[in-house]
GROMACS .gro file of N, CA and C in nm:
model
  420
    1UNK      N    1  -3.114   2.704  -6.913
    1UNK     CA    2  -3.240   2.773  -6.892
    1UNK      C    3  -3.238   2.831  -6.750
    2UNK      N    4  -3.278   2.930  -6.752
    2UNK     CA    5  -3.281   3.001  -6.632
    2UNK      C    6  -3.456   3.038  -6.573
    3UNK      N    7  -3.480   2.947  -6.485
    3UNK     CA    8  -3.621   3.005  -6.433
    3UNK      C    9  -3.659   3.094  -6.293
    4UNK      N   10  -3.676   3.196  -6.274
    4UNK     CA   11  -3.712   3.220  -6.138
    4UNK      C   12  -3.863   3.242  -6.119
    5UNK      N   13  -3.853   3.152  -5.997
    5UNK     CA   14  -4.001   3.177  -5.962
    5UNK      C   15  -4.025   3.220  -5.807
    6UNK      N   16  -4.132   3.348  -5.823
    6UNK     CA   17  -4.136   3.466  -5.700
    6UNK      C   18  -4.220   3.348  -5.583
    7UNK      N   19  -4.199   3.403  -5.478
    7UNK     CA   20  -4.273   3.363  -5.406
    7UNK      C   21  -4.410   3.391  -5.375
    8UNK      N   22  -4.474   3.484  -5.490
    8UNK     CA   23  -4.641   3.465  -5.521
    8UNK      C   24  -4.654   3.323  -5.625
    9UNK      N   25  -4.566   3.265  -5.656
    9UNK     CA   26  -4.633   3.183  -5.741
    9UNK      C   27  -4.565   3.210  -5.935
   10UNK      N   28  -4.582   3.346  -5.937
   10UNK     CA   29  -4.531   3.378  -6.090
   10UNK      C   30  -4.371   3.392  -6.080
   11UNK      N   31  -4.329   3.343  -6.231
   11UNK     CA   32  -4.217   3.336  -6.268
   11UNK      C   33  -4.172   3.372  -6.404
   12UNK      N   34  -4.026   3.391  -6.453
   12UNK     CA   35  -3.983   3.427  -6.537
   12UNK      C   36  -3.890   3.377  -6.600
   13UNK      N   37  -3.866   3.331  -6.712
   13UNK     CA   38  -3.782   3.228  -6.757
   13UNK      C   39  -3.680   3.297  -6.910
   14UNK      N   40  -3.576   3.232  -6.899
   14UNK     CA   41  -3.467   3.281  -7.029
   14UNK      C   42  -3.421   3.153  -7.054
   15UNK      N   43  -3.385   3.163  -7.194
   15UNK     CA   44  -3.265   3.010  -7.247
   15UNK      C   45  -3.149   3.122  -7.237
   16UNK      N   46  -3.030   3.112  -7.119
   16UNK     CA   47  -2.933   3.125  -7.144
   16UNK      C   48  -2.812   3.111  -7.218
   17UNK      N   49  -2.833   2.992  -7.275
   17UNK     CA   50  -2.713   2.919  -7.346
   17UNK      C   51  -2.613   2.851  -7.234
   18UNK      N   52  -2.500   2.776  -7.283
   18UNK     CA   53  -2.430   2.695  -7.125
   18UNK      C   54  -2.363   2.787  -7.035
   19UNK      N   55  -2.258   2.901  -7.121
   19UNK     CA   56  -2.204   2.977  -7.048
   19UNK      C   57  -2.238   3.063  -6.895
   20UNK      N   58  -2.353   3.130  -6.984
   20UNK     CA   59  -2.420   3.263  -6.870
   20UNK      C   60  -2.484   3.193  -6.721
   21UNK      N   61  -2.490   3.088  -6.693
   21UNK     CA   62  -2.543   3.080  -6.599
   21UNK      C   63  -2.482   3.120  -6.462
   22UNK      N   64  -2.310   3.150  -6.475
   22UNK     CA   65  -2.174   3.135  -6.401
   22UNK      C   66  -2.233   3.274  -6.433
   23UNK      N   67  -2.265   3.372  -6.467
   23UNK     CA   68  -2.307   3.556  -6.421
   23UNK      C   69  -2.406   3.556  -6.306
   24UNK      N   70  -2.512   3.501  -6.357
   24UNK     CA   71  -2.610   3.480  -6.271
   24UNK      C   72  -2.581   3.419  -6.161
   25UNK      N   73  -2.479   3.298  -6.146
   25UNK     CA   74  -2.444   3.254  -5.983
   25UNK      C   75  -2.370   3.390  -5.950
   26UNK      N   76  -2.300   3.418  -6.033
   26UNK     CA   77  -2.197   3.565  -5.974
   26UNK      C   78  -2.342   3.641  -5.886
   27UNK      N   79  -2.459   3.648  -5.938
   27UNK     CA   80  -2.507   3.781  -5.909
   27UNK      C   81  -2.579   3.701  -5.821
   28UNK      N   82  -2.622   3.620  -5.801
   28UNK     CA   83  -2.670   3.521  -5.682
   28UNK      C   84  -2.625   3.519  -5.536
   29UNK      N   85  -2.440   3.466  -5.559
   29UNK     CA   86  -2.374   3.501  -5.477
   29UNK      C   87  -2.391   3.603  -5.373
   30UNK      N   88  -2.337   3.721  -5.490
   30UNK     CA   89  -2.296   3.887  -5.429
   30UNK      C   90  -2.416   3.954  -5.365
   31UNK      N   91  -2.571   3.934  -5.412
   31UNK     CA   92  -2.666   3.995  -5.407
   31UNK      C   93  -2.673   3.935  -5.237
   32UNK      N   94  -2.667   3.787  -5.231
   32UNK     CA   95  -2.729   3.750  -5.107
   32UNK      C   96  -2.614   3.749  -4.965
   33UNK      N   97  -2.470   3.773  -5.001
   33UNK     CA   98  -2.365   3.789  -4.898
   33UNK      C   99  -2.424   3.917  -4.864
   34UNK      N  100  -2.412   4.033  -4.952
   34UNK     CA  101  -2.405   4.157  -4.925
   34UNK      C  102  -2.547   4.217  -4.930
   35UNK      N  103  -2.615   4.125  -4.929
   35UNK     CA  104  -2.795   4.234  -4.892
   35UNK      C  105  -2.815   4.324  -4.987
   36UNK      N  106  -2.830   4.293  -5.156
   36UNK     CA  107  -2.867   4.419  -5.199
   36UNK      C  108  -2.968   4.350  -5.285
   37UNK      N  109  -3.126   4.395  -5.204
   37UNK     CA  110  -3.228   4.345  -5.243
   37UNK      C  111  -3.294   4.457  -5.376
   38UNK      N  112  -3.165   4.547  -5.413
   38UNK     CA  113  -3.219   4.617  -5.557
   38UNK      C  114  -3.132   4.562  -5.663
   39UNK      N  115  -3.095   4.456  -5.658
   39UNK     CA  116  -2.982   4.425  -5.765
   39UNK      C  117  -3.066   4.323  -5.856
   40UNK      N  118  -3.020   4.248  -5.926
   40UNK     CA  119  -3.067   4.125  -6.027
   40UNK      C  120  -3.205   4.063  -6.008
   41UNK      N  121  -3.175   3.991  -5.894
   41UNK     CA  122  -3.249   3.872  -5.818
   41UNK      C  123  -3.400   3.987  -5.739
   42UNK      N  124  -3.319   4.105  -5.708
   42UNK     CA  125  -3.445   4.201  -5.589
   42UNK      C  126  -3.515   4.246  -5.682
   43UNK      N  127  -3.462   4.320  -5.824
   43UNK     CA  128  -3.598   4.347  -5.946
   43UNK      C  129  -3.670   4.250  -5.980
   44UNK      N  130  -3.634   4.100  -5.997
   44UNK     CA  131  -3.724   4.016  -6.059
   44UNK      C  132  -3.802   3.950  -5.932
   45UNK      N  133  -3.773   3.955  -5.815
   45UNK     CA  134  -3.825   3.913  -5.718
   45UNK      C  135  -3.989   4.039  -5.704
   46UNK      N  136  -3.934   4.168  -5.724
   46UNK     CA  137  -4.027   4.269  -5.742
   46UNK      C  138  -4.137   4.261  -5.848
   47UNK      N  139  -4.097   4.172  -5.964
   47UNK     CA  140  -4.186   4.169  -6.069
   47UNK      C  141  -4.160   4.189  -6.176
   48UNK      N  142  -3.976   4.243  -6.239
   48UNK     CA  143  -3.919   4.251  -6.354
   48UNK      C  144  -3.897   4.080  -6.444
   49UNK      N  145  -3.894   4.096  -6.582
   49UNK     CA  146  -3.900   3.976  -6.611
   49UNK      C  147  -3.702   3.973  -6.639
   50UNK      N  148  -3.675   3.862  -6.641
   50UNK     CA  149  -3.505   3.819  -6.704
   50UNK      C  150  -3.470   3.906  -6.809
   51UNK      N  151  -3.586   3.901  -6.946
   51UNK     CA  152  -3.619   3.978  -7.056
   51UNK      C  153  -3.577   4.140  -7.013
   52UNK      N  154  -3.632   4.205  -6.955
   52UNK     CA  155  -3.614   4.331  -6.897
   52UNK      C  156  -3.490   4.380  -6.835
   53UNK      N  157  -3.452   4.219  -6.749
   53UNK     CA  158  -3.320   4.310  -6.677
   53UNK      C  159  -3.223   4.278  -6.787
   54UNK      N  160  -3.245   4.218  -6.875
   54UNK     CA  161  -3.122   4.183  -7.003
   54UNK      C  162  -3.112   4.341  -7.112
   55UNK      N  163  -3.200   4.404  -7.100
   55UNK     CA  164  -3.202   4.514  -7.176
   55UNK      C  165  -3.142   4.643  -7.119
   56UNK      N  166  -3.025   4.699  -7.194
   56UNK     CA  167  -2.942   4.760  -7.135
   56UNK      C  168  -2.993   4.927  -7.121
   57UNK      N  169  -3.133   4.927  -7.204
   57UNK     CA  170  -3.200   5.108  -7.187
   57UNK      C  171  -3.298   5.075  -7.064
   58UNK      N  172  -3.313   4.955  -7.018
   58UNK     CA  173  -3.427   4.965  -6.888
   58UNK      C  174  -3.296   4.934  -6.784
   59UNK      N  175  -3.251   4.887  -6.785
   59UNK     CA  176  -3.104   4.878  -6.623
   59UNK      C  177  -3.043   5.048  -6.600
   60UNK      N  178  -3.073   5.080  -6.751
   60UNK     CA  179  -2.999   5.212  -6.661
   60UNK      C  180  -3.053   5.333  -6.559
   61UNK      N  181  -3.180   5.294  -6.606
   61UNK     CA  182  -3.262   5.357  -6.515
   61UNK      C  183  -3.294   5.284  -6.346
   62UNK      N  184  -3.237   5.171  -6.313
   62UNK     CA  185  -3.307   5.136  -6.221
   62UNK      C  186  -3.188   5.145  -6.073
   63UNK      N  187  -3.144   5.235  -6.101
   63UNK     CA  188  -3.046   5.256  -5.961
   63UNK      C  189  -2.935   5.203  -5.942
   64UNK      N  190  -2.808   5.251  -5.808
   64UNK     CA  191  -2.728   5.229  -5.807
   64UNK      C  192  -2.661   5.105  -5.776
   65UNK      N  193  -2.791   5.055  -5.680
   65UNK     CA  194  -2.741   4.929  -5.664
   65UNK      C  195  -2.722   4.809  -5.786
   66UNK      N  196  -2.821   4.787  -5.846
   66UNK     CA  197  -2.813   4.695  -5.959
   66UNK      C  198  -2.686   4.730  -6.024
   67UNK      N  199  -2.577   4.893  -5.991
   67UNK     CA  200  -2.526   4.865  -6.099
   67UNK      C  201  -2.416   4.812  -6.007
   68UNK      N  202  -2.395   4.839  -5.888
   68UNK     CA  203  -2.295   4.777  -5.772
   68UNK      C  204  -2.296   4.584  -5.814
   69UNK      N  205  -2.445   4.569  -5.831
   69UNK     CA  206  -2.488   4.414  -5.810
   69UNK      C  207  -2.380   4.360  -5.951
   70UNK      N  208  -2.384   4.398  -6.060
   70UNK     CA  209  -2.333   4.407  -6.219
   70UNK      C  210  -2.157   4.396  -6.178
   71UNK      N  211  -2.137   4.508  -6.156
   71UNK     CA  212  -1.967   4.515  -6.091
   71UNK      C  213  -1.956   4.419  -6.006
   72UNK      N  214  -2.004   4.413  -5.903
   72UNK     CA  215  -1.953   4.307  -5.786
   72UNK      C  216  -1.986   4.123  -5.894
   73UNK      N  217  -2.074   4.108  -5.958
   73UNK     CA  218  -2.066   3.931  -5.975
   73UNK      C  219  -1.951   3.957  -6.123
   74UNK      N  220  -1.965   4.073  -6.188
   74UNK     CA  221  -1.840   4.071  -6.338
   74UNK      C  222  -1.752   4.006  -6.244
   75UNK      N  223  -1.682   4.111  -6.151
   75UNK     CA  224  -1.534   4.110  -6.099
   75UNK      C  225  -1.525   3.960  -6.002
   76UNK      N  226  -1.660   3.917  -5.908
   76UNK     CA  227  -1.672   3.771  -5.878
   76UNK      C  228  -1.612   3.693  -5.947
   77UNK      N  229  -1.723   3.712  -6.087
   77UNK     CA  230  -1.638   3.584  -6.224
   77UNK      C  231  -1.496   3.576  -6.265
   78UNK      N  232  -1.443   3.718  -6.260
   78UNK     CA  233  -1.299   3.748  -6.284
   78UNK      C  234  -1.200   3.681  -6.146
   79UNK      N  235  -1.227   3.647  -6.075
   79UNK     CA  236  -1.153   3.603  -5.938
   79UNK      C  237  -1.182   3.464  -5.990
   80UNK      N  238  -1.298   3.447  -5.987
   80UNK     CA  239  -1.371   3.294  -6.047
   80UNK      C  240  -1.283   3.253  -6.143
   81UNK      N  241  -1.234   3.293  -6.253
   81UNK     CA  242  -1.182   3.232  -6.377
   81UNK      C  243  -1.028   3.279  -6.385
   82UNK      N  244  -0.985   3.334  -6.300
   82UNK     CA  245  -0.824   3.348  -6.213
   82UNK      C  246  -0.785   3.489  -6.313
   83UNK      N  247  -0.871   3.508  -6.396
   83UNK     CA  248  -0.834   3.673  -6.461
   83UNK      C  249  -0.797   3.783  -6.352
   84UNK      N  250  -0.843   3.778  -6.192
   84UNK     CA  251  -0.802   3.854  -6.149
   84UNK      C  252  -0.760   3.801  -5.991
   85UNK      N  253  -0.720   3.849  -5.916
   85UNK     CA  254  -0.650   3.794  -5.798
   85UNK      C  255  -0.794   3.823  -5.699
   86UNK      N  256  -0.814   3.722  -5.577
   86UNK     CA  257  -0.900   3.742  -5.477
   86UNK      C  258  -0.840   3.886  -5.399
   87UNK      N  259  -0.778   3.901  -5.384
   87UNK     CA  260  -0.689   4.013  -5.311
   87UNK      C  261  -0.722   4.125  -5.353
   88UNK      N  262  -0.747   4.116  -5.498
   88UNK     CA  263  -0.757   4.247  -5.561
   88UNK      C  264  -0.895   4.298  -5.602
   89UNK      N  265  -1.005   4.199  -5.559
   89UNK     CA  266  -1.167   4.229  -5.567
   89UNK      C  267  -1.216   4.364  -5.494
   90UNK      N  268  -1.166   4.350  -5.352
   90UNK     CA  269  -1.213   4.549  -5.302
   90UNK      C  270  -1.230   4.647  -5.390
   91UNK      N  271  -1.062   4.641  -5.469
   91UNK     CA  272  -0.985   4.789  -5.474
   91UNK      C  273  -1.045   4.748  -5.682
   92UNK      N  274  -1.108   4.630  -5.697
   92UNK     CA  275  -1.166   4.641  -5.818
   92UNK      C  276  -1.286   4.702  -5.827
   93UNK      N  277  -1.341   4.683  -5.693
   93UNK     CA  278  -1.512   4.691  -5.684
   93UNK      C  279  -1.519   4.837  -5.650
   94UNK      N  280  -1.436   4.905  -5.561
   94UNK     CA  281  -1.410   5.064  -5.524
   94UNK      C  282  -1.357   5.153  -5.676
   95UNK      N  283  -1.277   5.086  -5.710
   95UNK     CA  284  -1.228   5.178  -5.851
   95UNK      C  285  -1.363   5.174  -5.951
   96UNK      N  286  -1.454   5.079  -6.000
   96UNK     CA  287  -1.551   5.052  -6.082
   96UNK      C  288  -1.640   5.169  -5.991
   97UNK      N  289  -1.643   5.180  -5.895
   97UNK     CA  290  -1.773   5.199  -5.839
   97UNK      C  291  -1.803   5.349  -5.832
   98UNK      N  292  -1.660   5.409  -5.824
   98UNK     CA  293  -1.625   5.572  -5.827
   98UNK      C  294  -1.723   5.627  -5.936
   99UNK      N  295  -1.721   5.548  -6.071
   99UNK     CA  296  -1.745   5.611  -6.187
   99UNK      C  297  -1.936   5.628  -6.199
  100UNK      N  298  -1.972   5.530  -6.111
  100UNK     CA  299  -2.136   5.559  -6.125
  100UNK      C  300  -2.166   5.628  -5.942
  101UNK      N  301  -2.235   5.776  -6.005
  101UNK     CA  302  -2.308   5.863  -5.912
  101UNK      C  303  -2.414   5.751  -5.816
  102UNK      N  304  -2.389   5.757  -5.675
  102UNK     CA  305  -2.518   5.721  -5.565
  102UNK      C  306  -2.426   5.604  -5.510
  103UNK      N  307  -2.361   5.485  -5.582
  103UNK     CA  308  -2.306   5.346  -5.540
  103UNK      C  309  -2.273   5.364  -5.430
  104UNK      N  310  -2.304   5.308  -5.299
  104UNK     CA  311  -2.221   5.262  -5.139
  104UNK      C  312  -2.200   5.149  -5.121
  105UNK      N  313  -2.062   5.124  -5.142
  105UNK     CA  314  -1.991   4.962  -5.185
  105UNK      C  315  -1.989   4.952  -5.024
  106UNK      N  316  -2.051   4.838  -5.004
  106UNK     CA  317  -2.045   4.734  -4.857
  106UNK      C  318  -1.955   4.738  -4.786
  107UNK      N  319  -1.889   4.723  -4.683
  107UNK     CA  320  -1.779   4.696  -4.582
  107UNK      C  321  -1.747   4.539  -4.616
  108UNK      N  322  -1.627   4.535  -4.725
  108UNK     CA  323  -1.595   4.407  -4.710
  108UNK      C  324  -1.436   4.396  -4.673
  109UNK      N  325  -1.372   4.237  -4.657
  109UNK     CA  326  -1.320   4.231  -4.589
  109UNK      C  327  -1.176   4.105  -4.701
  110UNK      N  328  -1.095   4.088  -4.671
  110UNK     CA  329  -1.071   3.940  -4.732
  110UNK      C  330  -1.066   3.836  -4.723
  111UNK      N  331  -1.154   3.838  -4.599
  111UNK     CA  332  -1.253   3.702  -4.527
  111UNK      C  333  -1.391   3.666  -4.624
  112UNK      N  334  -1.468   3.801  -4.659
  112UNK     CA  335  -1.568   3.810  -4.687
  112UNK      C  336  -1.563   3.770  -4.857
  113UNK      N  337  -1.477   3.808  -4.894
  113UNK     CA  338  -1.442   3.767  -5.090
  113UNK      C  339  -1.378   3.632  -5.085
  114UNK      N  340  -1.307   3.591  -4.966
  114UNK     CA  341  -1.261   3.458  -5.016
  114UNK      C  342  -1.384   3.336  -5.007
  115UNK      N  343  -1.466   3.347  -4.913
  115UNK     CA  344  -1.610   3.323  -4.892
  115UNK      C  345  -1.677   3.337  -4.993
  116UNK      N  346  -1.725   3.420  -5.093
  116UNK     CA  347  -1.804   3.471  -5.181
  116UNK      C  348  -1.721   3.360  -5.296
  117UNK      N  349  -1.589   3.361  -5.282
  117UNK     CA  350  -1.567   3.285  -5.400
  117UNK      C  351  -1.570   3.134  -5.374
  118UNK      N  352  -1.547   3.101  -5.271
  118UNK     CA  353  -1.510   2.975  -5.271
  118UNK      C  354  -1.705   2.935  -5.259
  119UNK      N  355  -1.801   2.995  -5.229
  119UNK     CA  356  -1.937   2.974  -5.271
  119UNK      C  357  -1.964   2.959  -5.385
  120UNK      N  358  -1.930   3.074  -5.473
  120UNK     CA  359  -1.924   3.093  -5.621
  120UNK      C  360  -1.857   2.959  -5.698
  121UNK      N  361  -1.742   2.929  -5.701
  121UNK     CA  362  -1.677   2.794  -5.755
  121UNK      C  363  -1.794   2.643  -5.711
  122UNK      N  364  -1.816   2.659  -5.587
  122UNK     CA  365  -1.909   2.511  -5.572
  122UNK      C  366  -2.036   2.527  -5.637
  123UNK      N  367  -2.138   2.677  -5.626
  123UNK     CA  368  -2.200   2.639  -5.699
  123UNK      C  369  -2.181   2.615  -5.864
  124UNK      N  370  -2.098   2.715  -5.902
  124UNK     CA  371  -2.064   2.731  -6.042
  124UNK      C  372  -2.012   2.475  -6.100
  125UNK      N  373  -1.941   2.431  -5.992
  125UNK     CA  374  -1.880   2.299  -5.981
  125UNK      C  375  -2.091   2.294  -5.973
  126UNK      N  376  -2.122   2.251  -5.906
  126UNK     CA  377  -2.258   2.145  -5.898
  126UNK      C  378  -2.294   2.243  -6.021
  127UNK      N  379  -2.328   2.359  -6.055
  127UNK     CA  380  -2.419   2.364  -6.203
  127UNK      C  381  -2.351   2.277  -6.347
  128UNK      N  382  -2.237   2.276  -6.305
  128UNK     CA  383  -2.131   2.188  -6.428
  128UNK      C  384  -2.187   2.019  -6.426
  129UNK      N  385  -2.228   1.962  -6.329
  129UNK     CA  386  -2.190   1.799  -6.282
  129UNK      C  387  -2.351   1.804  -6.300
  130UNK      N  388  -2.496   1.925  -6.305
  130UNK     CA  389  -2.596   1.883  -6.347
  130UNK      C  390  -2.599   1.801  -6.471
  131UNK      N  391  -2.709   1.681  -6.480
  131UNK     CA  392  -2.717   1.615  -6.561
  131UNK      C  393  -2.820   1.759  -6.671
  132UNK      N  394  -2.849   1.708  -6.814
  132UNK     CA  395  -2.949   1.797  -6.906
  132UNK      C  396  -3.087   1.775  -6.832
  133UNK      N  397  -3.118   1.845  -6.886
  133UNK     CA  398  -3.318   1.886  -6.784
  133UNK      C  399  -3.304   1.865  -6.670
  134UNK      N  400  -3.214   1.866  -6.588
  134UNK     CA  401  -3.233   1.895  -6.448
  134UNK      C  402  -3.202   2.006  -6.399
  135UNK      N  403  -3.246   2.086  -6.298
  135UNK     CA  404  -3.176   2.174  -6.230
  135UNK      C  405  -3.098   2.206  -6.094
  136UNK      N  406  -3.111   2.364  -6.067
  136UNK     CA  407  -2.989   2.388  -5.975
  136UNK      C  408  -3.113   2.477  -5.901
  137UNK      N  409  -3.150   2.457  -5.772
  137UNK     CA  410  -3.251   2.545  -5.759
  137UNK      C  411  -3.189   2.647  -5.627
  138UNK      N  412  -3.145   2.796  -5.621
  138UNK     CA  413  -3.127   2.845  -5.579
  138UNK      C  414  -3.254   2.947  -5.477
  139UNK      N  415  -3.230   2.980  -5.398
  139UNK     CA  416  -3.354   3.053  -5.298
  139UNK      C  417  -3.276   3.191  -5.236
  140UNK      N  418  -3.326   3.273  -5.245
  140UNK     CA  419  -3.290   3.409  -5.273
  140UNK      C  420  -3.365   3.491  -5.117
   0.00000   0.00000   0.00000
């Protein structure tokens, strides 16, 4: 289950299933290294529900960043699950990024991705070792 709750008080909730929660740390991660308060976490913080950003005719309208935010935690998970090399996250995130009009991919570094992942794996490790009905409470 995935809950976020804004800092007015209201919140928004999904049953993920076990898998998806390792996207959402992806987009957790990436959103808060690299400051992009229009991605995942910055629409629902704004007032979008989980419901909304899951629907693929309302994301396309909502700018370039969210779709930077989408590319950067996919290709996270792909480093994450050894499908792709840490080395090779830049020149993944620059090639993806060509193809959507407005995107300005961050100044990163391979200081800055080995960081992002080795964040990504501990939280992704403590959401695994949660016991059932407990949670993982992240702050954005």
């Amino acid at each position: 289950m995935l809950t976020c709750i804004r800092e007015d008080g209201t919140s928004t909730t999904i049953n993920l299933g076990p898998d998806i929660p390792n996207h959402d740390i992806a987009h957790y991660v990436v959103e808060k290294r690299f400051h992009l308060r229009n991605g995942f976490y910055g629409k629902i913080q704004s007032g979008m529900t989980i419901q909304e950003l899951s629907d693929k005719e309302v994301i396309k309208n909502l700018g370039a960043e969210i779709w930077l935010s989408e590319i950067m935690a996919r290709n996270l998970q792909s480093i994450g699950s050894g499908a792709a090399k840490t080395e090779e996250f830049i020149e993944l995130i620059n090639w993806e990024a060509k193809k959507i009009d407005g995107i300005k991919v961050p100044k990163m570094n391979l200081t800055d991705i080995e960081k992002i992942k080795e964040n990504f794996d501990q939280l992704c490790k403590k959401w695994n070792l949660i016991p059932e009905n407990d949670e993982l409470i992240l702050l954005f």
